[in-house]
Amino acid sequence: MLHRADGWTARSARAEGHRRPEPFERARAPFPGEPERREARSVPSPDWSCETTLAPEPASSRAARHVVADWCIQQGLVGDVVDTLLLLTAEVVTNAVIHGRSDVVLRVGRHGSRVRVGVGDENTRLPLRREPDPDALDGRGMALLEALADSHGVEVHPFGKVVWFDVVTHLAPVRTARAC
């Protein structure tokens, strides 16, 4: 639970219908040990067209994939880029649930040909890339993020952090979204 000096807590704010401060529009910090070429890259923020709050439980990874899949359908995105978005979303949300130990805020948006997914939690501890044990069933999320995302980063705030990644969609087939 996040407590601030002014008495604001995430749980009390949700109970009263208030929204937590917006972590998605602030400056980013590179992942620890991230190559310098990524630190210097500046990517414009997207127009967030989808936002949801997920509970800090394992089922949230599946729910996040469904949210992103539905958003991709609405945007007319199909193909490998959707698979990449779903895989990376599941990895980042799982990390937020395991390490953030708070509600998880998922946002999806687009800026030109880039799709950005942002996953916020109330823990300010930065994600660390580690060399996974070849026999381990976990520990590969950050390596997947580095390998598959076109850009990624973390934004740190007094009340938590947002891990985000971008995937370029211009190579993906795009079809016209149908009205529901």
Backbone as CSV, one residue per row, in Angstrom:
resi,resn,N_x,N_y,N_z,CA_x,CA_y,CA_z,C_x,C_y,C_z
1,MET,0.856,-1.179,0.000,0.000,0.000,0.000,0.893,1.229,0.000
2,LEU,0.583,2.158,-0.825,1.346,3.389,-0.930,0.744,4.426,0.010
3,HIS,1.571,5.007,0.856,1.142,6.073,1.761,1.984,7.290,1.468
4,ARG,1.362,8.428,1.387,2.104,9.664,1.188,1.885,10.571,2.386
5,ALA,2.751,11.555,2.507,2.687,12.477,3.639,1.365,13.234,3.697
6,ASP,0.732,13.469,2.544,-0.521,14.219,2.543,-1.730,13.345,2.874
7,GLY,-1.479,12.059,3.252,-2.570,11.190,3.648,-3.176,10.374,2.523
8,TRP,-2.750,10.603,1.303,-3.288,9.889,0.159,-2.770,8.463,0.172
9,THR,-3.627,7.506,-0.001,-3.216,6.123,-0.213,-3.956,5.618,-1.423
10,ALA,-3.364,4.681,-2.107,-3.997,4.143,-3.307,-5.331,3.506,-2.968
11,ARG,-5.375,2.741,-1.892,-6.609,2.059,-1.534,-7.696,3.051,-1.140
12,SER,-7.364,4.074,-0.316,-8.379,5.046,0.085,-8.833,5.872,-1.110
13,ALA,-7.925,6.163,-2.026,-8.291,6.936,-3.208,-9.248,6.152,-4.086
14,ARG,-8.998,4.847,-4.250,-9.907,4.028,-5.056,-11.270,3.947,-4.394
15,ALA,-11.288,3.797,-3.062,-12.555,3.694,-2.350,-13.372,4.968,-2.484
16,GLU,-12.700,6.108,-2.543,-13.392,7.385,-2.665,-13.642,7.773,-4.113
17,GLY,-13.209,6.941,-5.046,-13.430,7.232,-6.458,-12.392,8.154,-7.077
18,HIS,-11.308,8.446,-6.361,-10.256,9.295,-6.905,-9.280,8.449,-7.694
19,ARG,-8.674,9.044,-8.660,-7.653,8.366,-9.448,-6.290,8.708,-8.895
20,ARG,-5.387,7.759,-9.010,-4.008,8.016,-8.590,-3.373,8.998,-9.562
21,PRO,-2.322,9.682,-9.149,-1.639,10.591,-10.071,-1.185,9.838,-11.316
22,GLU,-1.172,10.512,-12.423,-0.839,9.890,-13.696,0.659,9.695,-13.860
23,PRO,1.142,8.451,-13.871,2.574,8.223,-13.996,3.051,8.146,-15.435
24,PHE,2.180,8.184,-16.409,2.554,7.844,-17.767,3.105,9.003,-18.581
25,GLU,2.971,10.223,-18.152,3.399,11.343,-18.972,4.732,11.949,-18.519
26,ARG,5.436,11.331,-17.621,6.658,11.911,-17.090,7.897,11.376,-17.792
27,ALA,9.039,11.965,-17.489,10.303,11.576,-18.135,10.683,10.145,-17.775
28,ARG,11.407,9.500,-18.675,11.788,8.114,-18.439,13.222,8.018,-17.947
29,ALA,13.509,6.911,-17.284,14.872,6.574,-16.878,15.218,5.257,-17.554
30,PRO,16.472,5.060,-17.943,16.837,3.810,-18.595,16.859,2.659,-17.592
31,PHE,16.730,1.434,-18.098,16.914,0.276,-17.241,18.359,0.245,-16.774
32,PRO,18.630,-0.225,-15.578,20.012,-0.348,-15.127,20.794,-1.229,-16.096
33,GLY,21.960,-0.758,-16.495,22.798,-1.511,-17.407,22.375,-1.439,-18.855
34,GLU,21.401,-0.605,-19.158,20.910,-0.481,-20.525,21.974,0.201,-21.389
35,PRO,22.144,-0.233,-22.640,23.144,0.398,-23.502,22.847,1.878,-23.708
36,GLU,23.899,2.663,-23.913,23.750,4.106,-24.050,22.875,4.501,-25.222
37,ARG,22.896,3.750,-26.314,22.083,4.113,-27.474,20.601,4.161,-27.125
38,ARG,20.167,3.333,-26.202,18.769,3.372,-25.795,18.495,4.527,-24.848
39,GLU,19.480,4.881,-24.026,19.291,5.989,-23.090,19.069,7.298,-23.832
40,ALA,19.710,7.454,-24.976,19.627,8.706,-25.710,18.380,8.799,-26.573
41,ARG,17.722,7.687,-26.820,16.558,7.673,-27.699,15.363,8.340,-27.024
42,SER,14.759,9.267,-27.693,13.571,9.930,-27.180,12.402,9.589,-28.096
43,VAL,11.367,9.019,-27.525,10.211,8.599,-28.302,9.006,9.369,-27.785
44,PRO,8.237,9.995,-28.672,7.074,10.744,-28.218,6.054,9.842,-27.523
45,SER,5.341,10.395,-26.567,4.298,9.644,-25.881,3.102,9.465,-26.796
46,PRO,2.455,8.329,-26.701,1.292,8.078,-27.551,0.037,8.724,-26.987
47,ASP,-1.015,8.665,-27.763,-2.334,9.012,-27.259,-2.867,7.745,-26.604
48,TRP,-3.011,7.770,-25.281,-3.484,6.579,-24.580,-4.951,6.389,-24.897
49,SER,-5.287,5.317,-25.557,-6.680,5.087,-25.932,-7.300,3.964,-25.126
50,CYS,-6.531,3.326,-24.264,-7.047,2.220,-23.466,-6.350,2.237,-22.109
51,GLU,-7.112,2.124,-21.050,-6.552,2.070,-19.701,-7.414,1.168,-18.851
52,THR,-6.761,0.344,-18.046,-7.483,-0.501,-17.098,-6.610,-0.746,-15.882
53,THR,-7.232,-0.993,-14.753,-6.524,-1.328,-13.525,-6.767,-2.794,-13.227
54,LEU,-5.693,-3.509,-12.953,-5.747,-4.944,-12.700,-5.341,-5.239,-11.265
55,ALA,-5.922,-6.262,-10.691,-5.595,-6.671,-9.328,-4.211,-7.305,-9.290
56,PRO,-3.551,-7.257,-8.138,-2.220,-7.865,-8.019,-2.314,-9.385,-7.825
57,GLU,-2.767,-10.075,-8.853,-2.913,-11.528,-8.784,-2.491,-12.140,-10.116
58,PRO,-2.097,-13.401,-10.118,-1.592,-14.037,-11.337,-2.546,-13.981,-12.526
59,ALA,-3.836,-14.006,-12.306,-4.803,-13.970,-13.407,-4.768,-12.645,-14.164
60,SER,-4.134,-11.626,-13.608,-4.078,-10.320,-14.267,-3.274,-10.360,-15.554
61,SER,-2.316,-11.252,-15.653,-1.542,-11.377,-16.885,-2.454,-11.795,-18.040
62,ARG,-3.309,-12.753,-17.786,-4.271,-13.202,-18.809,-5.252,-12.083,-19.155
63,ALA,-5.746,-11.399,-18.134,-6.684,-10.291,-18.372,-6.017,-9.199,-19.206
64,ALA,-4.753,-8.903,-18.920,-4.023,-7.878,-19.684,-3.880,-8.281,-21.146
65,ARG,-3.594,-9.550,-21.409,-3.503,-10.024,-22.797,-4.829,-9.838,-23.520
66,HIS,-5.926,-10.114,-22.831,-7.247,-9.931,-23.449,-7.522,-8.458,-23.757
67,VAL,-7.137,-7.570,-22.843,-7.317,-6.133,-23.069,-6.531,-5.696,-24.300
68,VAL,-5.270,-6.103,-24.382,-4.426,-5.703,-25.517,-4.927,-6.347,-26.804
69,ALA,-5.363,-7.601,-26.754,-5.897,-8.264,-27.957,-7.136,-7.535,-28.462
70,ASP,-8.032,-7.171,-27.560,-9.235,-6.425,-27.961,-8.866,-5.071,-28.557
71,TRP,-7.880,-4.396,-27.965,-7.439,-3.105,-28.489,-6.870,-3.273,-29.898
72,CYS,-6.082,-4.317,-30.104,-5.507,-4.575,-31.437,-6.605,-4.819,-32.468
73,ILE,-7.638,-5.542,-32.084,-8.771,-5.773,-32.997,-9.422,-4.448,-33.357
74,GLN,-9.649,-3.601,-32.358,-10.252,-2.290,-32.622,-9.383,-1.444,-33.531
75,GLN,-8.073,-1.577,-33.414,-7.140,-0.798,-34.226,-6.901,-1.416,-35.600
76,GLY,-7.383,-2.632,-35.805,-7.180,-3.298,-37.081,-5.805,-3.924,-37.227
77,LEU,-5.131,-4.174,-36.125,-3.803,-4.786,-36.173,-3.933,-6.305,-36.182
78,VAL,-3.158,-6.936,-37.041,-3.128,-8.392,-37.104,-1.692,-8.846,-37.333
79,GLY,-1.436,-10.119,-37.137,-0.135,-10.680,-37.482,0.818,-10.787,-36.315
80,ASP,2.094,-10.913,-36.663,3.146,-11.142,-35.670,3.271,-10.018,-34.653
81,VAL,2.981,-8.799,-35.069,3.107,-7.674,-34.137,2.146,-7.850,-32.963
82,VAL,0.977,-8.415,-33.206,0.020,-8.648,-32.123,0.572,-9.703,-31.169
83,ASP,1.160,-10.758,-31.713,1.760,-11.789,-30.867,2.860,-11.197,-29.987
84,THR,3.672,-10.321,-30.558,4.735,-9.670,-29.794,4.150,-8.810,-28.683
85,LEU,3.131,-8.019,-29.001,2.492,-7.172,-27.991,1.912,-8.011,-26.858
86,LEU,1.265,-9.113,-27.188,0.644,-9.955,-26.163,1.693,-10.615,-25.274
87,LEU,2.763,-11.122,-25.871,3.828,-11.762,-25.096,4.490,-10.770,-24.145
88,LEU,4.874,-9.607,-24.673,5.559,-8.620,-23.836,4.637,-8.064,-22.756
89,THR,3.371,-7.862,-23.087,2.415,-7.392,-22.076,2.320,-8.397,-20.937
90,ALA,2.198,-9.673,-21.277,2.105,-10.709,-20.239,3.343,-10.714,-19.352
91,GLU,4.515,-10.570,-19.950,5.757,-10.573,-19.171,5.831,-9.382,-18.221
92,VAL,5.522,-8.195,-18.733,5.652,-6.992,-17.905,4.587,-6.962,-16.811
93,VAL,3.369,-7.381,-17.127,2.315,-7.428,-16.103,2.658,-8.470,-15.039
94,THR,3.160,-9.620,-15.449,3.556,-10.638,-14.476,4.630,-10.094,-13.539
95,ASN,5.620,-9.392,-14.084,6.654,-8.785,-13.240,6.048,-7.774,-12.268
96,ALA,5.102,-6.973,-12.743,4.468,-5.978,-11.875,3.687,-6.646,-10.750
97,VAL,3.008,-7.738,-11.062,2.246,-8.455,-10.034,3.188,-9.065,-9.002
98,ILE,4.243,-9.709,-9.478,5.167,-10.395,-8.568,5.986,-9.408,-7.742
99,HIS,6.537,-8.387,-8.392,7.469,-7.491,-7.713,6.831,-6.192,-7.227
100,GLY,5.771,-5.736,-7.880,5.137,-4.474,-7.506,4.239,-4.599,-6.297
101,ARG,3.585,-5.745,-6.169,2.700,-6.026,-5.046,1.666,-4.939,-4.811
102,SER,1.082,-4.469,-5.908,0.035,-3.449,-5.825,-0.855,-3.607,-7.051
103,ASP,-1.922,-2.833,-7.101,-2.712,-2.806,-8.325,-1.793,-2.448,-9.481
104,VAL,-2.146,-2.929,-10.658,-1.355,-2.702,-11.861,-2.208,-1.891,-12.826
105,VAL,-1.654,-0.786,-13.314,-2.360,0.039,-14.295,-1.769,-0.262,-15.662
106,LEU,-2.627,-0.698,-16.577,-2.223,-1.027,-17.941,-2.784,0.030,-18.880
107,ARG,-1.908,0.599,-19.703,-2.337,1.553,-20.721,-1.767,1.126,-22.064
108,VAL,-2.562,1.354,-23.099,-2.136,1.049,-24.460,-2.456,2.258,-25.317
109,GLY,-1.539,2.619,-26.180,-1.762,3.749,-27.066,-0.901,3.645,-28.294
110,ARG,-1.130,4.576,-29.178,-0.423,4.559,-30.445,0.097,5.951,-30.758
111,HIS,1.298,6.007,-31.305,1.853,7.252,-31.818,2.426,6.920,-33.185
112,GLY,1.716,7.309,-34.224,2.137,6.961,-35.579,2.133,5.464,-35.753
113,SER,3.272,4.909,-36.138,3.355,3.466,-36.362,3.777,2.700,-35.108
114,ARG,3.951,3.396,-33.990,4.356,2.732,-32.747,3.166,2.480,-31.844
115,VAL,3.128,1.275,-31.290,2.183,0.962,-30.223,2.987,0.946,-28.937
116,ARG,2.506,1.668,-27.929,3.173,1.681,-26.629,2.251,1.047,-25.597
117,VAL,2.851,0.175,-24.803,2.163,-0.423,-23.663,2.908,0.048,-22.425
118,GLY,2.173,0.589,-21.465,2.746,1.031,-20.201,2.107,0.266,-19.059
119,VAL,2.923,-0.225,-18.141,2.433,-0.992,-17.001,2.963,-0.330,-15.739
120,GLY,2.063,0.222,-14.945,2.448,0.938,-13.737,2.112,0.157,-12.480
121,ASP,2.968,0.284,-11.473,2.694,-0.271,-10.152,3.205,0.713,-9.107
122,GLU,2.995,0.405,-7.838,3.326,1.332,-6.766,4.686,1.063,-6.125
123,ASN,5.528,0.273,-6.762,6.851,-0.040,-6.238,7.884,0.754,-7.031
124,THR,8.762,1.472,-6.359,9.763,2.289,-7.053,11.033,1.520,-7.385
125,ARG,11.139,0.278,-6.953,12.325,-0.530,-7.255,12.377,-0.808,-8.753
126,LEU,13.532,-0.559,-9.374,13.684,-0.729,-10.810,13.787,-2.199,-11.198
127,PRO,13.283,-2.533,-12.372,13.441,-3.905,-12.849,14.911,-4.171,-13.178
128,LEU,15.340,-5.377,-12.939,16.723,-5.771,-13.216,16.726,-6.932,-14.204
129,ARG,17.617,-6.833,-15.162,17.798,-7.948,-16.086,18.805,-8.887,-15.446
130,ARG,18.451,-10.151,-15.393,19.376,-11.118,-14.828,19.581,-12.256,-15.816
131,GLU,20.674,-12.939,-15.660,20.944,-14.104,-16.493,20.188,-15.279,-15.880
132,PRO,19.159,-15.782,-16.580,18.360,-16.843,-15.977,19.090,-18.182,-15.969
133,ASP,18.771,-18.964,-14.984,19.240,-20.340,-14.924,18.570,-21.069,-16.085
134,PRO,19.329,-21.803,-16.902,18.729,-22.488,-18.051,17.601,-23.443,-17.664
135,ASP,17.627,-23.946,-16.423,16.593,-24.870,-15.970,15.420,-24.161,-15.300
136,ALA,15.532,-22.856,-15.082,14.469,-22.105,-14.397,13.282,-21.884,-15.322
137,LEU,12.110,-21.802,-14.723,10.887,-21.548,-15.483,10.576,-20.067,-15.599
138,ASP,11.329,-19.231,-14.915,11.070,-17.799,-14.948,12.383,-17.039,-15.101
139,GLY,12.299,-15.698,-15.092,13.499,-14.881,-15.133,13.920,-14.428,-16.521
140,ARG,13.058,-14.585,-17.518,13.424,-14.216,-18.886,12.660,-12.995,-19.408
141,GLY,11.828,-12.406,-18.587,10.974,-11.312,-19.039,11.727,-10.113,-19.579
142,MET,12.739,-9.655,-18.857,13.482,-8.478,-19.297,14.309,-8.782,-20.542
143,ALA,14.835,-10.007,-20.642,15.584,-10.385,-21.844,14.657,-10.410,-23.057
144,LEU,13.438,-10.893,-22.882,12.462,-10.876,-23.978,12.123,-9.444,-24.373
145,LEU,11.953,-8.592,-23.381,11.644,-7.192,-23.649,12.753,-6.546,-24.470
146,GLU,13.997,-6.776,-24.074,15.123,-6.208,-24.800,15.221,-6.753,-26.222
147,ALA,14.891,-8.024,-26.400,15.028,-8.653,-27.712,13.898,-8.286,-28.675
148,LEU,12.680,-8.113,-28.170,11.528,-7.974,-29.054,10.973,-6.557,-29.182
149,ALA,11.150,-5.717,-28.165,10.594,-4.358,-28.227,11.514,-3.472,-29.060
150,ASP,10.918,-2.533,-29.783,11.706,-1.573,-30.550,12.340,-0.526,-29.648
151,SER,11.700,-0.211,-28.552,12.279,0.631,-27.510,11.540,0.301,-26.221
152,HIS,12.176,0.586,-25.099,11.562,0.319,-23.807,12.242,1.178,-22.749
153,GLY,11.598,1.279,-21.617,12.173,2.065,-20.540,11.340,1.962,-19.284
154,VAL,11.751,2.713,-18.303,11.030,2.757,-17.041,10.970,4.212,-16.594
155,GLU,9.827,4.615,-16.098,9.630,5.949,-15.538,9.434,5.775,-14.044
156,VAL,10.249,6.457,-13.259,10.183,6.335,-11.808,9.548,7.590,-11.239
157,HIS,8.661,7.392,-10.286,7.928,8.479,-9.652,7.933,8.246,-8.148
158,PRO,7.638,9.246,-7.360,7.610,9.057,-5.911,6.591,8.000,-5.487
159,PHE,5.573,7.773,-6.284,4.504,6.854,-5.917,4.575,5.529,-6.668
160,GLY,5.625,5.293,-7.441,5.744,4.028,-8.147,6.552,4.169,-9.429
161,LYS,6.315,3.257,-10.345,7.039,3.276,-11.618,6.123,2.782,-12.725
162,VAL,6.527,3.077,-13.951,5.851,2.570,-15.140,6.923,1.955,-16.028
163,VAL,6.763,0.701,-16.354,7.608,0.038,-17.335,6.845,0.091,-18.649
164,TRP,7.512,0.566,-19.704,6.826,0.711,-20.987,7.682,0.100,-22.092
165,PHE,7.002,-0.236,-23.171,7.704,-0.703,-24.360,6.927,-0.278,-25.591
166,ASP,7.661,-0.114,-26.690,7.085,0.235,-27.982,7.346,-0.895,-28.963
167,VAL,6.367,-1.143,-29.817,6.517,-2.080,-30.923,6.067,-1.344,-32.179
168,VAL,6.914,-1.336,-33.193,6.577,-0.674,-34.454,5.641,-1.572,-35.241
169,THR,4.580,-0.983,-35.760,3.543,-1.772,-36.434,3.537,-1.619,-37.944
170,HIS,4.411,-0.779,-38.515,4.322,-0.522,-39.945,4.586,-1.759,-40.804
171,LEU,5.188,-2.790,-40.231,5.408,-4.005,-40.994,4.242,-4.982,-40.872
172,ALA,3.328,-4.708,-39.949,2.199,-5.606,-39.733,1.084,-5.317,-40.730
173,PRO,0.425,-6.359,-41.200,-0.744,-6.107,-42.045,-1.804,-5.393,-41.229
174,VAL,-2.437,-4.435,-41.799,-3.491,-3.682,-41.118,-4.767,-3.820,-41.911
175,ARG,-5.835,-4.157,-41.238,-7.133,-4.254,-41.910,-8.053,-3.221,-41.275
176,THR,-9.090,-2.887,-41.965,-10.040,-1.913,-41.458,-10.822,-2.522,-40.309
177,ALA,-10.881,-1.793,-39.194,-11.642,-2.269,-38.045,-13.124,-2.194,-38.357
178,ARG,-13.856,-3.236,-37.949,-15.306,-3.253,-38.172,-16.022,-2.611,-36.987
179,ALA,-17.099,-1.954,-37.287,-17.922,-1.386,-36.227,-18.679,-2.499,-35.536
180,CYS,-18.796,-2.413,-34.220,-19.506,-3.458,-33.452,-20.996,-3.232,-33.467
